[in-house]
Short mmCIF file of C-alpha atoms and ligand atoms in Angstrom, two decimals:
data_model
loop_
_atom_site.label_atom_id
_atom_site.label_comp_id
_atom_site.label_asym_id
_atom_site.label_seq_id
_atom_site.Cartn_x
_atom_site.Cartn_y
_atom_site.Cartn_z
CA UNK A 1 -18.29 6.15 -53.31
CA UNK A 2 -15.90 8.63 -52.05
CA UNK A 3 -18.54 10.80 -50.47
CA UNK A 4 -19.80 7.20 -48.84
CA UNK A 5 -16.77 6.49 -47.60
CA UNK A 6 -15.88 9.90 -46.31
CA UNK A 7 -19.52 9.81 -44.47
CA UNK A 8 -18.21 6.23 -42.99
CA UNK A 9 -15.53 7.17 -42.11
CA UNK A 10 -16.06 10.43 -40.14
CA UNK A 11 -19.01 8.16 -38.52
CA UNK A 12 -16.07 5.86 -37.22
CA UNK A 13 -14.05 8.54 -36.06
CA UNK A 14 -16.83 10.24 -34.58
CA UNK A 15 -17.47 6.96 -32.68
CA UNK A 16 -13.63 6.27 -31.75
CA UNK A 17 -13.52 9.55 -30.28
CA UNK A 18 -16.22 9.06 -28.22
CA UNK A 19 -15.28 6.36 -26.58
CA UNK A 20 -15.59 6.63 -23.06
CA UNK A 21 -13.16 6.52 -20.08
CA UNK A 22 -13.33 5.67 -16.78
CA UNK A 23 -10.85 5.47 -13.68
CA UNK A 24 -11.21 2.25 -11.69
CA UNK A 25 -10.19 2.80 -7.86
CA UNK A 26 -8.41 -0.79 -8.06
CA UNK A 27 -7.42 -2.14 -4.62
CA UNK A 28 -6.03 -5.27 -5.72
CA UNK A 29 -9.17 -7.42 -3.84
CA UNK A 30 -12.11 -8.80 -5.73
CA UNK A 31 -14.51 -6.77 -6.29
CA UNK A 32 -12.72 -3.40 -7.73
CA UNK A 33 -11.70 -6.52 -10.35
CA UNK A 34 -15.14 -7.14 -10.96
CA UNK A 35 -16.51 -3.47 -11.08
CA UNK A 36 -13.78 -2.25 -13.68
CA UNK A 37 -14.17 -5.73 -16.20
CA UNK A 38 -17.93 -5.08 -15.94
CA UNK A 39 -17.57 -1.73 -17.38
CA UNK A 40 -14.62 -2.65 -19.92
CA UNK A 41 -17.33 -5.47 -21.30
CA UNK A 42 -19.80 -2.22 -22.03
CA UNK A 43 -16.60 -1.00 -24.12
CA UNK A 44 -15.36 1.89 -22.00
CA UNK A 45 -12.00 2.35 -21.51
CA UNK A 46 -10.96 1.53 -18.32
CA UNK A 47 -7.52 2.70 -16.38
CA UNK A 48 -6.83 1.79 -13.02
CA UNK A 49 -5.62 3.70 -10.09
CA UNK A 50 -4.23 2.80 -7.04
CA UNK A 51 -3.38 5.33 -3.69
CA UNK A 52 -0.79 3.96 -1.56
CA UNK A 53 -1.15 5.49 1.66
CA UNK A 54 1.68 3.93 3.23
CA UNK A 55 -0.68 1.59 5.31
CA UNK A 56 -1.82 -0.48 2.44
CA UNK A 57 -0.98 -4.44 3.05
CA UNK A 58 1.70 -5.06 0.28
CA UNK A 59 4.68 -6.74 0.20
CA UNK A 60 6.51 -5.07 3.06
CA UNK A 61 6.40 -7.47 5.42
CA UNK A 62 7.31 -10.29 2.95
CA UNK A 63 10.22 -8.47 2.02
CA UNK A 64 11.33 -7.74 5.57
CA UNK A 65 10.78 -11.18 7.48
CA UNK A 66 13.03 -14.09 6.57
CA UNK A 67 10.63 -16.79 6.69
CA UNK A 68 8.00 -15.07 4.16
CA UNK A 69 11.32 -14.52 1.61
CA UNK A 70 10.65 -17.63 0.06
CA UNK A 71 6.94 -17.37 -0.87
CA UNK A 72 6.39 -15.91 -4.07
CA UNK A 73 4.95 -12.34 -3.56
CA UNK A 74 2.83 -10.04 -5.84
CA UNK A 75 1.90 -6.93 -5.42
CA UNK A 76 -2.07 -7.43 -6.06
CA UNK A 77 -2.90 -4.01 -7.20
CA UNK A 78 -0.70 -4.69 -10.60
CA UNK A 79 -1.46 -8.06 -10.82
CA UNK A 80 -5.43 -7.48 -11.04
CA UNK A 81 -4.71 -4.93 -13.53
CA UNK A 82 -2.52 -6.96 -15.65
CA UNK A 83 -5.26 -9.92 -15.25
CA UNK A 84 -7.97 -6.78 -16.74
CA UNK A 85 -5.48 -5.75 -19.39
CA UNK A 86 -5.05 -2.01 -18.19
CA UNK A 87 -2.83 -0.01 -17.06
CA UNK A 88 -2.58 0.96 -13.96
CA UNK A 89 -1.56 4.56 -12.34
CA UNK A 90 0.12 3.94 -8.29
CA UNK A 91 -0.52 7.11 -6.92
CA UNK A 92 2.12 8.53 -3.87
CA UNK A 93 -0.66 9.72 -0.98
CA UNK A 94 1.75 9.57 2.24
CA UNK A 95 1.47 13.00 3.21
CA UNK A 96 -2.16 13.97 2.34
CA UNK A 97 -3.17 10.70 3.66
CA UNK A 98 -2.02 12.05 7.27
CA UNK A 99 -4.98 14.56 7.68
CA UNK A 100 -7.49 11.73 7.22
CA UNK A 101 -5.73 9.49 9.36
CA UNK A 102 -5.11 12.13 12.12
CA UNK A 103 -8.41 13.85 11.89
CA UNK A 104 -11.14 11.91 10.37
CA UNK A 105 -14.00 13.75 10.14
CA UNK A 106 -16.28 10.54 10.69
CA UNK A 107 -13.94 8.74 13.46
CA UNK A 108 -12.66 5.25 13.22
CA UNK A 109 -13.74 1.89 12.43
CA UNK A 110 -13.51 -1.09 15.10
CA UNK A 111 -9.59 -0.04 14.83
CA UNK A 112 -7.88 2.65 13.68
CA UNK A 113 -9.43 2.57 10.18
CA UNK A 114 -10.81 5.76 9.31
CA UNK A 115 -12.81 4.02 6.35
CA UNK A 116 -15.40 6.45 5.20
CA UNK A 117 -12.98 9.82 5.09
CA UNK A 118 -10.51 7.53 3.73
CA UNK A 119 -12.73 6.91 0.94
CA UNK A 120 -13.85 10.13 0.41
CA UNK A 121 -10.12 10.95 0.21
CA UNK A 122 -9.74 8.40 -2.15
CA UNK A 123 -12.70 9.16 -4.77
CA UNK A 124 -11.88 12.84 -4.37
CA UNK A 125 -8.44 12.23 -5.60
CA UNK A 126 -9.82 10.02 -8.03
CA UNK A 127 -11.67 13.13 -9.07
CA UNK A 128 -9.10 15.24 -9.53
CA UNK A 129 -7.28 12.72 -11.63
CA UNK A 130 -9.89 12.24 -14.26
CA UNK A 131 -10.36 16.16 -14.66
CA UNK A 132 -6.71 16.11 -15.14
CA UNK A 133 -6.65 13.63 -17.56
CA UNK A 134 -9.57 13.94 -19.93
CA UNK A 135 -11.48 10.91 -18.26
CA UNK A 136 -15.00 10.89 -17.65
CA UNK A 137 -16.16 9.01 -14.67
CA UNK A 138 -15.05 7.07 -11.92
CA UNK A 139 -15.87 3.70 -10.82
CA UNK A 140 -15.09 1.48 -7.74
CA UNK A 141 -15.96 -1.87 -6.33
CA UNK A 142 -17.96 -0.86 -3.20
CA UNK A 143 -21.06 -2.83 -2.56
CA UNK A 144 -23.91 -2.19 -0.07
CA UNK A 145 -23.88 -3.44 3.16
CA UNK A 146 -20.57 -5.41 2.33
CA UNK A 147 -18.70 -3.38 5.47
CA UNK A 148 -20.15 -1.79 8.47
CA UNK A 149 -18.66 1.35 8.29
CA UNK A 150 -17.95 2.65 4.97
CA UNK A 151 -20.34 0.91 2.72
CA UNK A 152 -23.58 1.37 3.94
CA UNK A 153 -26.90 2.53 1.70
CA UNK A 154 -26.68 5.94 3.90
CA UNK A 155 -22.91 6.14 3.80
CA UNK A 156 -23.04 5.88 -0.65
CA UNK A 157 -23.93 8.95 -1.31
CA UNK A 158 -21.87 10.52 1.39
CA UNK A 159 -19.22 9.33 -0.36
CA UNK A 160 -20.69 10.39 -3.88
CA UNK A 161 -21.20 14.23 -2.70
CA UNK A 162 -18.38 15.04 0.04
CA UNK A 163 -15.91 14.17 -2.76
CA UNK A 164 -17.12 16.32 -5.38
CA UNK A 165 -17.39 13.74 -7.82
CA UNK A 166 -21.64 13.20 -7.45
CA UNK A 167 -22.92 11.78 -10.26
CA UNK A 168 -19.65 10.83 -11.93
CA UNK A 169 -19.12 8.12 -9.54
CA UNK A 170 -20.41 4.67 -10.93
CA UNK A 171 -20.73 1.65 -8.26
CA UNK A 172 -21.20 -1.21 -10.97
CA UNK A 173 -21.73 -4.14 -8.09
CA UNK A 174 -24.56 -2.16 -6.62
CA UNK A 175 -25.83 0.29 -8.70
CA UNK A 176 -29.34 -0.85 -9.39
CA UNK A 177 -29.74 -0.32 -5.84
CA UNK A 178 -28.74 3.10 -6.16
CA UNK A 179 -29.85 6.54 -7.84
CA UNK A 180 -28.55 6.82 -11.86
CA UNK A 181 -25.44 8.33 -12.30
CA UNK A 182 -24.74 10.33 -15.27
CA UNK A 183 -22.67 7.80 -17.12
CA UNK A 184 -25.83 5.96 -17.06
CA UNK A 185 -28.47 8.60 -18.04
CA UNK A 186 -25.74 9.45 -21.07
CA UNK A 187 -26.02 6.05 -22.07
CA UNK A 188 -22.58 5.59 -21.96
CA UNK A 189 -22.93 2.40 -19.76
CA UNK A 190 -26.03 0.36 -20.07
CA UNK A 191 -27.44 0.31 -16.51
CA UNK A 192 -29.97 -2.79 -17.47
CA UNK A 193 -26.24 -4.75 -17.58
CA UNK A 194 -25.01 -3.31 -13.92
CA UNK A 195 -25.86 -5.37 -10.66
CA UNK A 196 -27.94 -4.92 -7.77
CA UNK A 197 -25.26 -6.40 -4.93
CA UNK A 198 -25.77 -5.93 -1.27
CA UNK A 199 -25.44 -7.36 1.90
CA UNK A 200 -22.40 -9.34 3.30
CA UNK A 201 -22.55 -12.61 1.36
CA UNK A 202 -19.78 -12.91 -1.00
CA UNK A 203 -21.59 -15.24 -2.60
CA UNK A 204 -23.12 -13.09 -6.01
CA UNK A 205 -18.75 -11.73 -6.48
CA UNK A 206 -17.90 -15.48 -6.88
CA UNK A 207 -20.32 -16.22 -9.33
CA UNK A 208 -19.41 -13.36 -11.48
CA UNK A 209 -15.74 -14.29 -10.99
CA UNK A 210 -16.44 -17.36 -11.79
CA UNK A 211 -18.21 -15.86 -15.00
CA UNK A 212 -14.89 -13.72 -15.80
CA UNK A 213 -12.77 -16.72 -15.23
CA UNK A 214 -11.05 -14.96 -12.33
CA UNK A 215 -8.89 -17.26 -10.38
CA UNK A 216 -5.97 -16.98 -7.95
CA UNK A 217 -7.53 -13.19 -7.10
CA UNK A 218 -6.69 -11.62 -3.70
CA UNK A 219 -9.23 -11.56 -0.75
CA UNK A 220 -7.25 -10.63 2.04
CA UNK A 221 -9.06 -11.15 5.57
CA UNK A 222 -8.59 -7.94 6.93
CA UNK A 223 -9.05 -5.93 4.16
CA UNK A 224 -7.08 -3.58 2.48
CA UNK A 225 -4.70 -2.02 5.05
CA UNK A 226 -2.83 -2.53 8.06
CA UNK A 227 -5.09 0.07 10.18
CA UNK A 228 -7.78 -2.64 10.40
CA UNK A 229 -4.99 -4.87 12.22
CA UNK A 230 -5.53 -4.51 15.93
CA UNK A 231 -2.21 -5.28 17.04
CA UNK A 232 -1.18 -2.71 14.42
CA UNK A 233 -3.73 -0.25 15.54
CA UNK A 234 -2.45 -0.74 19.10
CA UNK A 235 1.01 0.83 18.38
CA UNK A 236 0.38 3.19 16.53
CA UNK A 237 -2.17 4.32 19.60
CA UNK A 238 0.78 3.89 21.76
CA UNK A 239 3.04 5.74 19.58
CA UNK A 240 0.63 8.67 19.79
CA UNK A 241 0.30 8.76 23.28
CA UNK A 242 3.74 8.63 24.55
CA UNK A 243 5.09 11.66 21.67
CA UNK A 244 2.30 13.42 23.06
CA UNK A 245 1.31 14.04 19.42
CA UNK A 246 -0.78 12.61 16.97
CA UNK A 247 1.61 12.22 13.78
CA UNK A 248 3.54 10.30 11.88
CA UNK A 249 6.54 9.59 9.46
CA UNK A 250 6.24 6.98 6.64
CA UNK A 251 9.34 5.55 8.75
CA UNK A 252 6.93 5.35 11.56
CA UNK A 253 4.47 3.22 9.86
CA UNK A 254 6.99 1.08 8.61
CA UNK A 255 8.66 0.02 11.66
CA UNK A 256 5.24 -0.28 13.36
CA UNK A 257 5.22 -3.74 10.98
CA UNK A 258 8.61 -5.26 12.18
CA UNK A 259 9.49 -6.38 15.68
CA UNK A 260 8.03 -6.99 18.86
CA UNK A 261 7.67 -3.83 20.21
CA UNK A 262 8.51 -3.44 24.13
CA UNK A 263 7.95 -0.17 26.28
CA UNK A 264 9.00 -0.37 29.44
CA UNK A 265 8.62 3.33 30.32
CA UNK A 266 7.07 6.04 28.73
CA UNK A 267 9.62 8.09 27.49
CA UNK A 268 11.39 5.24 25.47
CA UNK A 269 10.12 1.74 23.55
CA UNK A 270 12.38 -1.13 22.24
CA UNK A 271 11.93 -2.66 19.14
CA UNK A 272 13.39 -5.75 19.21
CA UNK A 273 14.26 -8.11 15.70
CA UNK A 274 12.12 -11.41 15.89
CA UNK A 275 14.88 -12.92 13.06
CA UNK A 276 17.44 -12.45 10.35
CA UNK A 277 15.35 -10.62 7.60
CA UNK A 278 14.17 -7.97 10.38
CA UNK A 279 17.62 -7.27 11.99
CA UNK A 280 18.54 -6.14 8.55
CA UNK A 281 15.95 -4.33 8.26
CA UNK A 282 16.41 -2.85 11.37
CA UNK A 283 20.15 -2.23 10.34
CA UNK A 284 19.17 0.49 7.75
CA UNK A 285 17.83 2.57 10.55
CA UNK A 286 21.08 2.71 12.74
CA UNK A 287 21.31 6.80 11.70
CA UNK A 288 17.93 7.44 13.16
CA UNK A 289 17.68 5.76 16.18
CA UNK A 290 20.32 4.22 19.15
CA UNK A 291 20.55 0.66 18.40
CA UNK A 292 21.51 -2.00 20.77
CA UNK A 293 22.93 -5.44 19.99
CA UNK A 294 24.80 -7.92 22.05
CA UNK A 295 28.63 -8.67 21.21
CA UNK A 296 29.36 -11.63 23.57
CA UNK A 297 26.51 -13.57 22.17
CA UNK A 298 24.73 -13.65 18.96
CA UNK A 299 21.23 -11.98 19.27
CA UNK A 300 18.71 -9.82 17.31
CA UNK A 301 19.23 -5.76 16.69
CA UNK A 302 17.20 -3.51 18.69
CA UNK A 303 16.08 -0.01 18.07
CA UNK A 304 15.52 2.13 20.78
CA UNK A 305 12.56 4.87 20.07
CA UNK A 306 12.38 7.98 22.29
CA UNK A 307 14.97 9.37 25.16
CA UNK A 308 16.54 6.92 26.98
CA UNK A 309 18.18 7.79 29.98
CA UNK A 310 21.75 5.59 30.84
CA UNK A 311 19.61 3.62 33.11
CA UNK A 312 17.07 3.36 31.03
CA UNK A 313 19.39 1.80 28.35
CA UNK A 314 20.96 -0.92 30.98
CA UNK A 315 17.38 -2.01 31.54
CA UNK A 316 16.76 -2.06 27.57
CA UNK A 317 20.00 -4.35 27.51
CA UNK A 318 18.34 -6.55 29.88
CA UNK A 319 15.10 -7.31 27.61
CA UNK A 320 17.69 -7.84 24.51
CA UNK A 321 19.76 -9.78 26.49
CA UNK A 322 16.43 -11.87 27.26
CA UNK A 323 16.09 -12.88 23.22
CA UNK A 324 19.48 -13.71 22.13
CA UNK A 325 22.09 -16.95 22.99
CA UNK A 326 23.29 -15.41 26.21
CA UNK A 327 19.75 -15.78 27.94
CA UNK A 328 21.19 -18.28 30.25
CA UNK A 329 24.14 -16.62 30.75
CA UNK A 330 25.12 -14.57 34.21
CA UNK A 331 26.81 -11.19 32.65
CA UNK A 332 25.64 -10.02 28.61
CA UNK A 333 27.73 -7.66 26.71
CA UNK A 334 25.27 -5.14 25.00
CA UNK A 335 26.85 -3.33 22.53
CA UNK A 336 25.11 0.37 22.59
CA UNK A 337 25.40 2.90 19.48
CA UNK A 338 24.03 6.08 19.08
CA UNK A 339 22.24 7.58 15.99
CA UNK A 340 26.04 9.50 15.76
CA UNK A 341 27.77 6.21 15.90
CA UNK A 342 29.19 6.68 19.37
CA UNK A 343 29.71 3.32 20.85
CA UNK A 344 29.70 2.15 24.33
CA UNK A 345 29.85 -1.24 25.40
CA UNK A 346 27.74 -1.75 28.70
CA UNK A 347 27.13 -5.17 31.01
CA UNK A 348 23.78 -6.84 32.23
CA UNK A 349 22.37 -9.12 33.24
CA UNK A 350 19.61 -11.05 30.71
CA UNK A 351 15.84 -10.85 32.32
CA UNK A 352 14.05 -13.79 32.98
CA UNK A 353 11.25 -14.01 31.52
CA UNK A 354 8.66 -13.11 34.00
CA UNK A 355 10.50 -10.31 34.79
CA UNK A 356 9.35 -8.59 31.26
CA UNK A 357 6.00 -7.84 32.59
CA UNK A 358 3.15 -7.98 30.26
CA UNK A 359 1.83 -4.96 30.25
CA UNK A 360 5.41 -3.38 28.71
CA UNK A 361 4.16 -5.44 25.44
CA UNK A 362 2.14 -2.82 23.22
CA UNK B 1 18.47 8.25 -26.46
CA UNK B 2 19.64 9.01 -22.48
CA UNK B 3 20.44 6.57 -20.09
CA UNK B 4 19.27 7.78 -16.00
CA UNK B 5 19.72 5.77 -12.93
CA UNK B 6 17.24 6.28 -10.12
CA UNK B 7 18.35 4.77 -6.60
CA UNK B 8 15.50 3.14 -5.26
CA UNK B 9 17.38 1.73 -2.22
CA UNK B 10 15.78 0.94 1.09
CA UNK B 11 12.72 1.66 -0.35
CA UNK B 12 9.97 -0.99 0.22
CA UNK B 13 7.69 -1.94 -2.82
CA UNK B 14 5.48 -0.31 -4.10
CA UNK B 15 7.34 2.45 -3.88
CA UNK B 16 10.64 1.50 -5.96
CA UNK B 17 7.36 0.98 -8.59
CA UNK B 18 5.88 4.32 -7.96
CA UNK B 19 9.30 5.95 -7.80
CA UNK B 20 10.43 4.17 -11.21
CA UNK B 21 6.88 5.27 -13.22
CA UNK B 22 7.04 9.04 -11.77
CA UNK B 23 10.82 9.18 -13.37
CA UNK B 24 9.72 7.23 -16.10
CA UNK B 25 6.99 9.98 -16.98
CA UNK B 26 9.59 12.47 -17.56
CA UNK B 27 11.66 10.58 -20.00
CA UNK B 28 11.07 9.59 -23.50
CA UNK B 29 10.46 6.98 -25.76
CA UNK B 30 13.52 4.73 -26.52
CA UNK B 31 15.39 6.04 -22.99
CA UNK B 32 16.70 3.58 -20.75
CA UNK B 33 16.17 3.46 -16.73
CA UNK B 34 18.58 1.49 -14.47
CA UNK B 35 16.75 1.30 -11.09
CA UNK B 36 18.83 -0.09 -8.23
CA UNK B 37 16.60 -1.49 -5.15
CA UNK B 38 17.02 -3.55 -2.18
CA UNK B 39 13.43 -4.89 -1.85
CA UNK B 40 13.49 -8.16 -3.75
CA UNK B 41 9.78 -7.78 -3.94
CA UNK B 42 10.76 -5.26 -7.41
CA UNK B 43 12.16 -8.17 -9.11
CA UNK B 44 8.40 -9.18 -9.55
CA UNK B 45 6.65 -5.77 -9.28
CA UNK B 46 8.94 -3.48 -11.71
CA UNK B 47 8.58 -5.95 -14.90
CA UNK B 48 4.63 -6.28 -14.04
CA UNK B 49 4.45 -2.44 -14.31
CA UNK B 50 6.17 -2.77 -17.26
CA UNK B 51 4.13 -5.45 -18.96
CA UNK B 52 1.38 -3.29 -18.41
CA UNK B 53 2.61 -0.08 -19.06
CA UNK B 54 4.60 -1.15 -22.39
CA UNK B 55 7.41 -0.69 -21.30
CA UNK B 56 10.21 -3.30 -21.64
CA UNK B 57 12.77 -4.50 -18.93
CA UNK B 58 15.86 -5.08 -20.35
CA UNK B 59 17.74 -6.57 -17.46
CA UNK B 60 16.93 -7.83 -14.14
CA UNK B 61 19.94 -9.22 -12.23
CA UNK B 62 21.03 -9.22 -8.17
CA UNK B 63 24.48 -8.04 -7.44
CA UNK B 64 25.88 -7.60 -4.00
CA UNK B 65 22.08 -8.32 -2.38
CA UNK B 66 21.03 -5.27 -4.49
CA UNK B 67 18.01 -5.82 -7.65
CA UNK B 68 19.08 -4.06 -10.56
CA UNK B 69 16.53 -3.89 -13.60
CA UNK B 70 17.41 -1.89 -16.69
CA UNK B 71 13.98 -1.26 -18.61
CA UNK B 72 13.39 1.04 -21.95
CA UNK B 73 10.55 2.95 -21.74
CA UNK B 74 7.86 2.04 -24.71
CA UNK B 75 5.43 4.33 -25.82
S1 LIG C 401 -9.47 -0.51 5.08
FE1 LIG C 401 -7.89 1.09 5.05
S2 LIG C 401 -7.61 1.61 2.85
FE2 LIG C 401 -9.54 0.45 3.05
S3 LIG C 401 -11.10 2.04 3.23
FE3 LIG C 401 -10.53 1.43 5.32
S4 LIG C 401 -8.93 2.88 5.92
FE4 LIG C 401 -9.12 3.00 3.68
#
């Protein structure tokens, strides 16, 4: 008896420590859901991990505008993983993110989305993370022919080899369509129970939702970061050209998501509050930038990005002037602080406005 | 047992979130965090990490337009 149970019992443990374990890439969209709960069903044990890159489309603009206060917000990444039952690992990628950004090795997409480095970036760090901590393989969510640029039959095993992680890299949704990976050939997942997904139609990802009981799951139009926005991609262009350098600071990419921003000249731009929420925002950078606000009126804050000269600040006063009470008004009091907290208090007169020329928009 | 406070102030989620597990990973069982934001967006985010973390929040209140959550960390 005791040698039986001994036998049964070392067989147990043999099996618990075998268990496998797998880091799911989990975006917070669909179908990084649906890869990690198909592999959790083949009883591997599945983490998640998330890179925020500083671009990723999150709750910063709901925090920072008024009007989106009042909807509830969630950040997706955490709530898919809480809907999977794992835990989830947010990983800080700010500053390496930079290089692919800046220098992407295979350019942009239709915007400033350098998708494929990014997720060669991505798995590579992935990579590093399981060697770190005793996982075995890595899965994501990509399908076949689901975007043009990163997740294409020839771009898969791009992916797979320039980020080390070959073989080790599982694509549940697709990968009967695609060579077997070593978690397969182990036998550690069951390849007959993976899928063969491809092609655009989100049609197959529903079903299996659907099958999963997924509801209320994220599928955010233009995908998973603000670099596929083309108004966003258009200042950050701008901001390039005019420093005469391509780089960034998280602060940057932050403020490139509040404001309308204005550039009259080259050497400076306005960024003007569109409401409440974003003056206050705005507000928190008053040590970092000169900041303009009218004090015979009430109107939004204004940052002021670059080197203004004095005249160059009158005719910022004048496109300020143009959004706040006094627009009507002959003679504006601007209110004009430096990032020192020097204060000078300067007159103009508010544009009209077709005398903010289109063009000065970016 | 050790009590730390982390200011997480004009921070925008999810980095009050990554900010709060990264301290969180140096403390120990049974320790409390106080984490001090001004992104109401943590009121939601911080106790979801939690929940799925094991960790447990042990206060979530707004004082002054500032979030302050007081969690334990779990095992
Ligand atoms: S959309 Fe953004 S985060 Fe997603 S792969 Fe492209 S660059 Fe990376």
């Amino acid at each position: 008896m005791t040698q039986f149970l001994n036998k049964h019992f070392k067989h147990n443990n043999s099996i618990m420590s075998e268990q496998r374990k797998a880091a799911a890439l989990i975006s917070g969209g669909l179908d990084s859901m649906l890869a990690a709960k198909v592999i959790i069903e083949q009883g591997v044990h599945v983490e998640g991990i998330n890179f925020f890159t500083g671009f990723c489309v999150e709750g910063h603009t709901h925090a920072i505008r008024e009007r989106d206060r009042a909807q509830p917000k969630r950040n997706n990444s955490l709530w898919a993983a809480e809907q999977l039952g794992i835990k989830l690992h947010i990983v800080d990628v700010i500053d390496e993110y930079k290089d692919v950004l800046i220098n992407p090795k295979y350019g942009y997409g239709s915007n400033m989305n350098p998708c494929l480095d990014c997720k060669i970036f991505m798995v590579n760090k992935a990579k590093q993370w399981i060697q770190e901590n005793g996982f075995d393989f890595i899965i994501t969510g990509e399908v076949i022919g689901q975007r043009p640029m990163s997740q294409r039959k020839q771009t898969m095993p791009i992916i797979a080899r320039e980020s080390g992680a070959d073989d080790l890299l599982l694509r549940p949704l697709c990968a009967r369509n695609l060579p077997e990976t070593l978690p397969e050939r182990e036998g550690w997942v069951d390849r007959a129970k993976l899928f063969g997904f491809s092609g655009r139609s989100r049609k197959p990802q529903m079903e299996l939702a659907q099958q999963f009981d997924f509801v209320d799951y994220a599928q955010p139009a233009g995908g998973c970061c603000f670099l596929t926005d083309e108004s966003y991609s258009a200042k950050l262009v701008d901001l390039w050209q005019n420093r005469g350098t391509k780089d960034y600071e998280l602060d940057d990419v932050m403020l490139l998501k509040v404001g309308r921003h204005i550039r009259p000249k080259s050497n400076f731009k306005v960024i003007v509050a569109r409401e409440e929420g974003e003056s206050r925002f705005l507000e928190g950078y008053k040590k970092e930038f000169t900041s303009l606000i009218s004090s015979s009126h009430s109107g939004p804050l204004a940052l002021i990005d670059g080197e203004p000269t004095d005249e160059d600040l009158a005719l910022a006063g004048r496109i300020i002037a143009r959004y706040g009470q006094g627009r009507d008004a002959e003679k504006v009091d601007i209110l004009v602080r430096s990032q020192k907290g020097l204060e000078q208090t300067i007159q103009v007169s508010p544009f009209a406005p077709d005398q903010i020329a289109e063009e000065w928009f970016v | 047992m050790s009590r730390e406070t982390l200011n997480a102030r004009r921070l925008l989620c999810p980095l009050p979130v990554i900010r709060t597990q990264d301290r969180v990973k140096q403390m120990n069982v049974g320790d409390h965090l106080e984490v001090i934001c001004t992104d109401p967006g943590v009121m939601q985010d911080i106790p979801t990490w939690c929940r799925i973390n094991g960790h447990t929040i042990l206060e979530a209140k707004t004082e002054d337009g500032e979030y302050i959550i007081v969690l334990e960390v779990g095992e």
